[in-house]
Coordinates of C-alpha atoms (C1' of nucleotides) in Angstrom, one line a residue:
Chain E
M1 CA 11.5 -17.1 -7.6
A2 CA 13.8 -19.4 -5.7
I3 CA 12.5 -18.8 -2.2
Q4 CA 11.0 -22.3 -1.6
R5 CA 11.3 -22.3 2.1
S6 CA 7.8 -23.5 2.7
K7 CA 9.2 -26.0 5.1
S8 CA 6.8 -25.7 8.0
I9 CA 3.4 -27.3 7.8
A10 CA 1.7 -24.0 8.6
E11 CA 3.6 -22.3 5.8
Q12 CA 2.4 -25.0 3.3
V13 CA -1.1 -24.6 4.5
N14 CA -0.7 -20.9 4.1
V15 CA 0.4 -21.3 0.5
I16 CA -2.4 -23.7 -0.4
L17 CA -5.0 -21.3 1.1
R18 CA -3.5 -18.3 -0.6
Q19 CA -3.6 -20.2 -3.9
R20 CA -7.2 -21.1 -3.5
I21 CA -8.1 -17.4 -2.9
L22 CA -6.1 -16.3 -5.9
D23 CA -7.6 -18.9 -8.3
K24 CA -11.0 -18.1 -6.8
T25 CA -11.7 -21.5 -5.4
Y26 CA -12.6 -19.3 -2.5
A27 CA -14.2 -16.4 -4.4
P28 CA -14.1 -12.8 -3.3
G29 CA -16.6 -12.3 -0.5
D30 CA -17.0 -16.1 0.1
R31 CA -16.8 -17.6 3.5
L32 CA -14.0 -20.0 4.0
P33 CA -14.6 -23.4 5.5
P34 CA -14.4 -23.3 9.3
E35 CA -11.0 -23.8 10.9
S36 CA -12.0 -27.2 12.2
V37 CA -12.9 -28.4 8.7
L38 CA -9.7 -27.1 7.2
A39 CA -7.8 -28.8 10.0
R40 CA -9.4 -32.1 9.2
E41 CA -8.9 -31.7 5.5
F42 CA -5.2 -31.1 5.8
G43 CA -4.8 -33.5 8.7
V44 CA -3.3 -30.9 11.0
S45 CA -4.3 -29.3 14.3
R46 CA -6.5 -26.3 14.4
A47 CA -3.7 -24.3 15.8
T48 CA -1.7 -24.9 12.7
V49 CA -4.5 -23.8 10.5
R50 CA -4.9 -20.7 12.6
S51 CA -1.2 -19.9 12.2
A52 CA -1.6 -20.1 8.4
L53 CA -4.7 -17.9 8.5
A54 CA -3.1 -15.4 10.7
R55 CA -0.7 -14.4 8.0
L56 CA -3.4 -14.0 5.4
D57 CA -5.2 -11.8 7.9
V58 CA -2.3 -9.5 8.4
E59 CA -2.0 -9.2 4.6
G60 CA -5.6 -8.3 4.5
L61 CA -6.4 -11.2 2.2
I62 CA -9.1 -12.5 4.5
L63 CA -11.4 -11.0 7.1
R64 CA -12.1 -12.9 10.2
K65 CA -15.3 -12.4 12.2
Q66 CA -15.7 -14.0 15.6
G67 CA -18.9 -16.0 15.9
D68 CA -19.4 -15.9 12.1
G69 CA -16.7 -17.0 9.9
T70 CA -13.7 -16.2 7.8
Y71 CA -14.3 -14.3 4.5
V72 CA -12.2 -13.6 1.4
N73 CA -11.6 -9.8 1.2
E74 CA -13.1 -8.7 -2.1
R75 CA -11.3 -5.4 -2.0
L76 CA -7.8 -6.6 -2.5
Q77 CA -7.7 -6.7 -6.2
E78 CA -6.5 -3.1 -6.3
V79 CA -3.9 -3.5 -3.6
N80 CA -0.4 -4.4 -4.7
T81 CA 1.4 -5.0 -1.5
H82 CA 1.1 -5.4 2.1
L83 CA 3.4 -3.6 4.5
G84 CA 5.8 -6.5 4.8
G85 CA 6.6 -6.5 1.1
L86 CA 7.6 -2.9 1.0
W87 CA 11.3 -3.5 0.6
E88 CA 11.1 -6.3 -2.0
F89 CA 11.2 -4.0 -5.0
T90 CA 10.8 -6.7 -7.7
Q91 CA 7.9 -8.2 -5.8
L92 CA 6.4 -4.7 -5.5
I93 CA 6.7 -4.1 -9.2
E94 CA 5.3 -7.6 -10.0
S95 CA 2.3 -7.2 -7.9
S96 CA 1.5 -3.9 -9.6
G97 CA 1.1 -5.8 -12.8
Y98 CA 4.4 -5.1 -14.4
Q99 CA 7.2 -7.3 -15.4
P100 CA 10.2 -6.5 -13.1
A101 CA 13.8 -6.3 -14.1
I102 CA 16.9 -5.2 -12.4
K103 CA 19.5 -3.4 -14.4
P104 CA 22.9 -3.1 -12.8
L105 CA 24.4 0.4 -13.4
A106 CA 27.6 0.2 -11.5
A107 CA 29.5 -2.0 -9.0
I108 CA 32.6 -0.3 -7.8
Y109 CA 34.9 -0.3 -4.8
R110 CA 35.6 3.0 -3.1
A111 CA 36.2 4.5 0.3
A112 CA 33.2 4.8 2.5
T113 CA 31.7 8.2 3.2
E114 CA 31.5 9.4 6.8
R115 CA 27.8 8.6 7.0
E116 CA 28.3 5.1 5.5
A117 CA 31.1 4.3 7.8
L118 CA 29.0 5.4 10.8
T119 CA 26.0 3.4 9.7
L120 CA 27.9 0.3 8.8
N121 CA 30.1 0.4 11.9
L122 CA 33.3 0.7 9.8
E123 CA 36.5 2.5 10.2
P124 CA 36.6 5.8 8.4
E125 CA 37.6 5.4 4.7
S126 CA 37.1 1.7 4.8
N127 CA 36.8 0.0 1.5
V128 CA 33.2 -0.6 0.4
L129 CA 31.4 -2.0 -2.6
S130 CA 28.9 0.4 -4.0
L131 CA 26.0 -1.0 -6.1
D132 CA 23.9 1.2 -8.3
R133 CA 20.9 -0.5 -9.7
L134 CA 17.9 0.5 -11.7
F135 CA 14.6 -1.3 -11.3
L136 CA 12.4 -1.5 -14.4
A137 CA 8.6 -2.1 -14.6
D138 CA 7.8 -3.2 -18.2
E139 CA 10.9 -1.3 -19.4
Q140 CA 9.8 1.8 -17.5
R141 CA 12.3 3.1 -15.0
V142 CA 10.7 3.2 -11.6
I143 CA 13.3 2.7 -8.8
Y144 CA 16.9 3.9 -8.6
A145 CA 18.8 2.2 -5.7
Q146 CA 22.2 3.0 -4.5
N147 CA 23.5 0.4 -1.9
V148 CA 26.7 0.1 -0.1
L149 CA 28.3 -2.7 1.9
S150 CA 31.6 -3.4 3.4
A151 CA 34.1 -5.0 1.1
D152 CA 35.2 -7.2 4.0
L153 CA 31.9 -8.9 3.9
L154 CA 32.5 -10.3 0.4
Q155 CA 33.8 -13.8 0.6
N156 CA 34.1 -14.7 -3.0
A157 CA 35.7 -11.5 -4.1
S158 CA 35.4 -12.3 -7.8
D159 CA 35.4 -9.5 -10.3
D160 CA 32.2 -10.5 -12.0
I161 CA 29.5 -9.7 -9.5
D162 CA 26.0 -10.4 -10.5
A163 CA 24.3 -7.2 -9.3
S164 CA 20.9 -8.2 -10.8
L165 CA 20.1 -10.4 -7.8
H166 CA 17.6 -9.7 -5.1
I167 CA 19.4 -8.0 -2.3
R168 CA 18.6 -10.9 0.0
D169 CA 20.0 -13.5 -2.4
F170 CA 23.0 -11.2 -3.1
M171 CA 23.9 -11.1 0.6
K172 CA 23.4 -14.9 0.9
I173 CA 25.4 -15.9 -2.1
Y174 CA 28.3 -13.4 -1.9
C175 CA 28.5 -12.9 1.8
N176 CA 26.7 -15.9 3.3
R177 CA 24.6 -13.6 5.5
D178 CA 20.9 -13.6 6.1
I179 CA 19.0 -10.4 6.4
A180 CA 16.9 -10.3 9.6
Y181 CA 15.3 -6.9 9.6
A182 CA 15.6 -3.4 8.1
I183 CA 15.3 0.1 9.5
S184 CA 14.1 2.6 7.0
Q185 CA 13.3 6.2 6.6
I186 CA 10.8 7.4 4.1
C187 CA 10.5 10.9 2.8
A188 CA 9.6 13.1 -0.1
V189 CA 12.4 14.8 -1.9
L190 CA 13.3 16.7 -5.0
P191 CA 15.9 14.4 -6.6
D192 CA 19.2 15.7 -7.7
D193 CA 20.0 15.8 -11.4
A194 CA 21.7 12.5 -11.5
A195 CA 18.8 10.6 -10.0
R196 CA 16.3 12.6 -11.9
K197 CA 17.9 11.8 -15.3
I198 CA 18.4 8.1 -14.5
L199 CA 14.7 7.8 -13.7
N200 CA 13.8 9.9 -16.7
R201 CA 11.8 12.3 -14.6
R202 CA 10.9 15.9 -15.3
A203 CA 12.5 18.6 -13.2
G204 CA 10.6 19.9 -10.2
L205 CA 8.7 16.7 -9.6
P206 CA 9.2 15.1 -6.2
L207 CA 10.1 11.4 -5.6
L208 CA 9.8 9.1 -2.7
Q209 CA 13.2 8.5 -1.1
L210 CA 13.8 5.4 1.0
N211 CA 16.8 5.2 3.2
I212 CA 17.2 1.6 4.2
T213 CA 19.7 -0.2 6.3
F214 CA 19.7 -4.0 6.6
Y215 CA 20.8 -5.9 9.7
D216 CA 21.3 -9.6 10.4
R217 CA 20.2 -11.6 13.5
Q218 CA 23.4 -10.6 15.3
N219 CA 22.4 -7.0 14.9
A220 CA 25.4 -6.3 12.6
P221 CA 24.6 -3.8 9.9
L222 CA 25.0 -5.5 6.5
L223 CA 24.1 -3.0 3.9
T224 CA 22.8 0.6 3.7
G225 CA 21.4 2.5 0.8
V226 CA 19.3 5.2 -0.7
S227 CA 16.5 4.4 -3.1
Y228 CA 14.4 6.8 -5.2
L229 CA 11.0 5.6 -6.2
D230 CA 8.8 7.0 -9.0
D231 CA 5.3 7.0 -7.5
S232 CA 3.8 8.2 -10.8
V233 CA 4.3 4.8 -12.3
L234 CA 4.4 2.6 -9.2
N235 CA 1.4 3.1 -7.0
L236 CA 2.5 2.3 -3.5
R237 CA -0.7 0.8 -2.2
L238 CA -0.6 -0.8 1.3
V239 CA -3.1 -2.6 3.3
Q240 CA -2.8 -2.5 7.1
A241 CA -5.0 -4.7 9.4
W242 CA -5.9 -3.0 12.6
G243 CA -4.7 -4.8 15.7
Chain Y
M1 CA 2.8 -9.0 39.1
A2 CA -0.9 -9.9 39.0
I3 CA -2.4 -10.8 35.7
Q4 CA -5.8 -9.2 35.2
R5 CA -8.4 -11.1 33.3
S6 CA -9.7 -8.1 31.5
K7 CA -7.5 -8.0 28.4
S8 CA -6.1 -11.2 27.0
I9 CA -3.3 -12.7 29.0
A10 CA -0.9 -12.6 26.1
E11 CA -1.6 -8.9 25.7
Q12 CA -0.9 -8.3 29.4
V13 CA 2.3 -10.3 29.2
N14 CA 3.3 -8.3 26.1
V15 CA 2.7 -5.0 28.0
I16 CA 4.8 -6.1 31.0
L17 CA 7.7 -7.3 28.8
R18 CA 7.6 -4.1 26.8
Q19 CA 7.7 -2.0 29.9
R20 CA 10.7 -4.0 31.2
I21 CA 12.5 -3.3 27.9
L22 CA 11.6 0.4 28.0
D23 CA 12.7 0.9 31.6
K24 CA 15.8 -1.1 30.9
T25 CA 15.0 -3.9 33.4
Y26 CA 16.1 -5.8 30.3
A27 CA 18.8 -3.5 29.0
P28 CA 19.6 -3.1 25.3
G29 CA 21.6 -6.0 24.1
D30 CA 20.6 -8.1 27.1
R31 CA 19.3 -11.6 26.8
L32 CA 15.8 -12.1 28.1
P33 CA 15.0 -15.0 30.4
P34 CA 14.1 -18.2 28.4
E35 CA 10.4 -18.6 27.4
S36 CA 10.0 -21.4 29.9
V37 CA 11.2 -19.2 32.8
L38 CA 8.9 -16.4 31.8
A39 CA 6.0 -18.8 31.5
R40 CA 6.6 -20.0 35.0
E41 CA 7.0 -16.4 36.4
F42 CA 3.7 -15.3 34.9
G43 CA 2.0 -18.6 35.6
V44 CA 1.0 -19.0 32.0
S45 CA 1.8 -21.5 29.3
R46 CA 4.8 -21.2 27.0
A47 CA 2.5 -20.7 24.1
T48 CA 1.1 -17.6 25.7
V49 CA 4.5 -16.1 26.3
R50 CA 5.4 -16.8 22.7
S51 CA 2.4 -15.0 21.6
A52 CA 3.4 -12.0 23.6
L53 CA 7.0 -12.2 22.3
A54 CA 5.8 -12.5 18.7
R55 CA 4.5 -9.0 18.7
L56 CA 7.7 -7.5 20.2
D57 CA 9.5 -9.4 17.4
V58 CA 7.5 -7.9 14.7
E59 CA 8.0 -4.5 16.1
G60 CA 11.8 -5.1 16.1
L61 CA 12.0 -4.6 19.8
I62 CA 13.6 -8.0 20.3
L63 CA 15.7 -10.3 18.3
R64 CA 15.1 -14.1 18.7
K65 CA 17.9 -16.5 17.9
Q66 CA 17.1 -20.2 17.7
G67 CA 19.3 -22.3 19.9
D68 CA 20.6 -19.2 21.7
G69 CA 18.0 -16.8 23.2
T70 CA 16.0 -13.7 22.9
Y71 CA 17.8 -10.4 23.0
V72 CA 16.7 -6.8 23.4
N73 CA 17.4 -4.9 20.1
E74 CA 19.8 -2.1 21.1
R75 CA 19.3 -0.3 17.8
L76 CA 15.7 0.7 18.4
Q77 CA 16.3 3.9 20.3
E78 CA 16.3 5.9 17.1
V79 CA 13.2 4.2 15.6
N80 CA 9.9 5.8 16.3
T81 CA 7.5 3.5 14.7
H82 CA 7.0 0.1 13.3
L83 CA 4.9 -0.3 10.2
G84 CA 1.7 -1.1 12.1
G85 CA 1.7 2.3 13.7
L86 CA 1.9 4.3 10.6
W87 CA -1.7 5.4 10.6
E88 CA -1.8 6.4 14.3
F89 CA -0.6 9.9 13.8
T90 CA -0.6 11.0 17.5
Q91 CA 1.2 7.8 18.4
L92 CA 3.7 8.5 15.6
I93 CA 4.3 12.0 16.9
E94 CA 4.6 10.8 20.5
S95 CA 7.1 8.1 19.7
S96 CA 9.2 10.7 17.9
G97 CA 9.7 12.5 21.2
Y98 CA 7.1 15.2 20.7
Q99 CA 4.0 16.1 22.5
P100 CA 1.1 15.5 20.2
A101 CA -2.0 17.6 19.8
I102 CA -4.9 17.6 17.4
K103 CA -6.3 20.9 16.4
P104 CA -9.6 20.8 14.6
L105 CA -9.8 23.2 11.7
A106 CA -13.2 22.6 10.2
A107 CA -16.1 20.2 10.4
I108 CA -18.6 20.9 7.8
Y109 CA -21.3 19.0 5.9
R110 CA -21.2 19.2 2.1
A111 CA -21.9 17.1 -1.0
A112 CA -19.5 14.4 -1.8
T113 CA -17.1 14.7 -4.6
E114 CA -17.2 12.1 -7.3
R115 CA -14.1 10.4 -6.0
E116 CA -15.4 10.4 -2.5
A117 CA -18.7 8.9 -3.4
L118 CA -17.0 6.2 -5.4
T119 CA -14.6 5.4 -2.6
L120 CA -17.3 5.4 0.1
N121 CA -19.9 3.5 -2.0
L122 CA -22.3 6.5 -1.8
E123 CA -24.8 7.9 -4.2
P124 CA -23.3 10.9 -6.1
E125 CA -23.7 14.2 -4.3
S126 CA -24.5 12.4 -1.0
N127 CA -24.2 14.4 2.2
V128 CA -20.8 13.9 3.9
L129 CA -19.0 15.3 6.9
S130 CA -15.7 16.8 6.1
L131 CA -13.1 16.9 8.9
D132 CA -10.0 19.1 8.5
R133 CA -7.5 18.6 11.3
L134 CA -4.0 19.7 12.1
F135 CA -1.6 17.5 14.0
L136 CA 0.9 19.3 16.1
A137 CA 4.2 18.1 17.5
D138 CA 5.3 20.4 20.3
E139 CA 3.4 23.2 18.7
Q140 CA 5.0 22.5 15.4
R141 CA 2.6 21.8 12.5
V142 CA 3.4 18.4 11.1
I143 CA 0.4 16.7 9.6
Y144 CA -2.6 18.2 7.8
A145 CA -5.4 15.6 7.5
Q146 CA -8.6 16.0 5.5
N147 CA -11.1 13.2 6.2
V148 CA -14.6 12.5 4.8
L149 CA -17.3 10.2 6.0
S150 CA -20.9 9.7 5.1
A151 CA -23.3 11.8 7.1
D152 CA -25.6 8.8 7.3
L153 CA -23.1 7.1 9.5
L154 CA -23.4 9.7 12.2
Q155 CA -25.8 8.6 14.9
N156 CA -25.7 11.3 17.4
A157 CA -25.9 14.1 14.9
S158 CA -25.2 16.8 17.4
D159 CA -23.9 20.1 16.3
D160 CA -20.9 20.1 18.5
I161 CA -18.6 17.4 17.2
D162 CA -15.3 16.8 19.0
A163 CA -12.9 16.6 16.1
S164 CA -9.9 16.3 18.3
L165 CA -10.5 12.6 18.9
H166 CA -8.4 9.9 17.4
I167 CA -10.1 8.7 14.3
R168 CA -10.7 5.3 15.8
D169 CA -12.4 6.8 18.8
F170 CA -14.3 9.2 16.7
M171 CA -15.8 6.4 14.6
K172 CA -16.6 4.4 17.7
I173 CA -18.3 7.2 19.6
Y174 CA -20.2 9.0 16.9
C175 CA -20.9 6.1 14.5
N176 CA -20.5 3.1 16.7
R177 CA -18.2 1.5 14.2
D178 CA -14.9 -0.3 14.6
I179 CA -12.2 0.2 12.1
A180 CA -10.8 -3.2 10.9
Y181 CA -8.2 -2.3 8.4
A182 CA -7.0 0.4 6.1
I183 CA -5.9 0.7 2.5
S184 CA -3.4 3.5 1.8
Q185 CA -1.4 5.0 -0.9
I186 CA 1.7 6.9 -0.2
C187 CA 3.4 9.3 -2.5
A188 CA 5.5 12.4 -2.7
V189 CA 3.8 15.6 -3.8
L190 CA 4.2 19.3 -4.1
P191 CA 1.4 20.6 -1.9
D192 CA -1.1 23.1 -3.1
D193 CA -1.0 26.5 -1.5
A194 CA -3.6 25.8 1.0
A195 CA -1.9 22.7 2.5
R196 CA 1.4 24.4 2.2
K197 CA 0.3 27.4 4.2
I198 CA -1.4 25.3 6.8
L199 CA 1.7 23.4 7.4
N200 CA 3.8 26.5 7.3
R201 CA 6.0 25.1 4.6
R202 CA 8.2 27.0 2.1
A203 CA 7.1 26.8 -1.5
G204 CA 8.7 24.2 -3.7
L205 CA 9.4 21.7 -1.0
P206 CA 7.7 18.3 -1.3
L207 CA 5.6 16.6 1.3
L208 CA 4.5 13.0 1.9
Q209 CA 0.9 12.5 1.0
L210 CA -1.1 9.6 2.4
N211 CA -4.4 8.6 0.9
I212 CA -6.1 6.4 3.5
T213 CA -9.4 4.7 3.4
F214 CA -10.7 2.8 6.5
Y215 CA -13.0 -0.2 6.4
D216 CA -14.8 -2.2 9.0
R217 CA -15.0 -5.9 9.5
Q218 CA -18.0 -6.0 7.2
N219 CA -15.8 -4.5 4.5
A220 CA -17.9 -1.4 4.3
P221 CA -15.8 1.8 3.7
L222 CA -16.1 4.1 6.7
L223 CA -13.9 7.0 6.0
T224 CA -11.5 8.3 3.4
G225 CA -9.0 11.0 3.5
V226 CA -5.9 12.7 2.4
S227 CA -3.1 13.6 4.8
Y228 CA 0.0 15.7 4.2
L229 CA 3.0 14.9 6.4
D230 CA 6.0 17.2 6.9
D231 CA 8.9 14.8 6.9
S232 CA 11.4 17.5 7.8
V233 CA 10.0 17.6 11.3
L234 CA 8.6 14.1 11.7
N235 CA 11.2 11.5 10.7
L236 CA 9.3 8.5 9.5
R237 CA 11.5 5.8 10.7
L238 CA 10.2 2.2 10.3
V239 CA 11.5 -1.1 11.3
Q240 CA 10.5 -4.2 9.4
A241 CA 11.3 -7.7 10.5
W242 CA 12.1 -10.1 7.8
G243 CA 9.9 -13.1 7.5
Chain M
dT1 C1' -29.1 -22.7 20.6
dA2 C1' -25.6 -24.2 17.5
dG3 C1' -21.5 -23.0 15.4
dT4 C1' -17.9 -19.9 14.7
dG5 C1' -13.5 -17.7 15.7
dG6 C1' -10.4 -16.2 20.0
dT7 C1' -7.7 -17.8 23.7
dC8 C1' -5.1 -20.8 26.6
dT9 C1' -3.1 -25.1 28.3
dA10 C1' 0.2 -29.1 28.8
dG11 C1' 3.0 -31.7 26.6
dA12 C1' 5.9 -33.3 22.8
dC13 C1' 9.5 -33.3 19.4
dC14 C1' 12.7 -30.9 16.4
dA15 C1' 16.5 -27.6 14.8
dC16 C1' 20.0 -25.1 16.3
dC17 C1' 23.7 -23.0 19.2
dC18 C1' 26.8 -23.2 22.7
dT19 C1' 30.6 -25.3 25.4
Chain N
dG1 C1' 25.1 -32.7 26.0
dG2 C1' 22.2 -29.3 27.7
dG3 C1' 19.5 -25.5 26.8
dT4 C1' 17.3 -22.4 23.6
dG5 C1' 13.7 -21.1 20.4
dG6 C1' 10.5 -23.2 16.4
dT7 C1' 6.8 -26.1 15.5
dC8 C1' 2.8 -29.0 16.2
dT9 C1' -0.8 -31.5 18.7
dA10 C1' -5.2 -32.5 21.3
dG11 C1' -8.3 -30.7 24.0
dA12 C1' -10.7 -27.2 26.6
dC13 C1' -13.3 -23.2 27.5
dC14 C1' -14.9 -18.4 26.2
dA15 C1' -17.1 -14.6 23.3
dC16 C1' -19.6 -13.6 19.7
dT17 C1' -22.9 -14.1 15.8
dA18 C1' -26.5 -15.9 13.2
dC19 C1' -30.6 -18.4 13.3

DNA sequence: TAGTGGTCTAGACCACCCT
DNA sequence: GGGTGGTCTAGACCACTAC
């Protein structure tokens, strides 16, 4: 878990508060100390504390009541992800209580399909790297992900690519690119035989299909892919705070 | 460009900027004026402008680049929702380019099922109001929603309930309750015959199923339901900004 | 009424990108 | 260097809730 970009003060406060909620220093249903008290404790301004609390609010971890106080949401034991974490498959698996693992199935260079070239803004038939990966939750097969990126993006075109990395780390290490946002389409499908067998799924049962394309800050498409998610194992529970 | 004091200033600035993006005053790919200029134009502080821009950023409508500027995301024509709008079905339909309509199918009182009583924190067999509604997109049937709430919540227990309201307005008008957040589960299912026929769907085709429960700020469950979504008509396209 | 979160301000400094 | 967004501060007032 090498993210460690808790650089800003607000982010650090966020981490501390989250930890206190998780280890029940602030127990479920409890009222947190007022923002002014937290600000004094951490030696920061109230605005900084509010910035940290805002994230916890969006995730549903806390409930804020004007004129009253801020409370730990006691209903979040059963929820395994908030909306922002939808595309972090390993994190999704982990927060469902499983041990995540990524098993690379294939990493091959080939010509782009028409759809891929269009999505990635490439010339037809351009050379792309195709990554097939299987996500495991406690040895159970839960997500089958097929991703494609332009071969031109790869800087260290070594032959031994570590396809078990998080997609974000993969893009950073091999392409020196940062993912800024993603556009996705979610639908229900009956998987083809290949996907069905890889996920060890009985015929006739539907799966969730996620078509995801990642972009960088310059709005250049970096990577596109199709993922199949077995929702019989992985409960996709989301919490969404109301604006 | 008068700023009214009714809603928050940041919200009004947000609406104005969103409008300018939609009507192409700020065209796709364009750089927005700097925050300091916007602050001066609206006569507000830079923090307020930033608060307004933050929402547009989360929705993917703009891309912010440190040291450079803020740009209109030119890739958002095809996206019909951001994650926060997932549970606003009419808004979802509207932003897909269709005319939304809610057709009430049934509004009956009955005893709660075991699952419903558990979810809503009710005594077994409590009296509940069951609302069956069909969402139309340009006359096409796209979402079939079955919702249930405790009969005790209804204050004006009139016989003529308007079930064509948005669920948020419904809770406000008939129960005087505000929805604070929702916990949902999303999965792919083969619908039973009833749901299949209501949505006019061929047999054997999967649908998206959303199990949603709404809560208020006091963390009391207000309403729970199951919705079936026809993703062949309604493309569920989401944009998710990366933290 | 006292205390809470919600909002807004004015100003400061930093990190980063451009030329 | 000059300008941009990113962060943080100190202080103010408002809206709401509990008592």
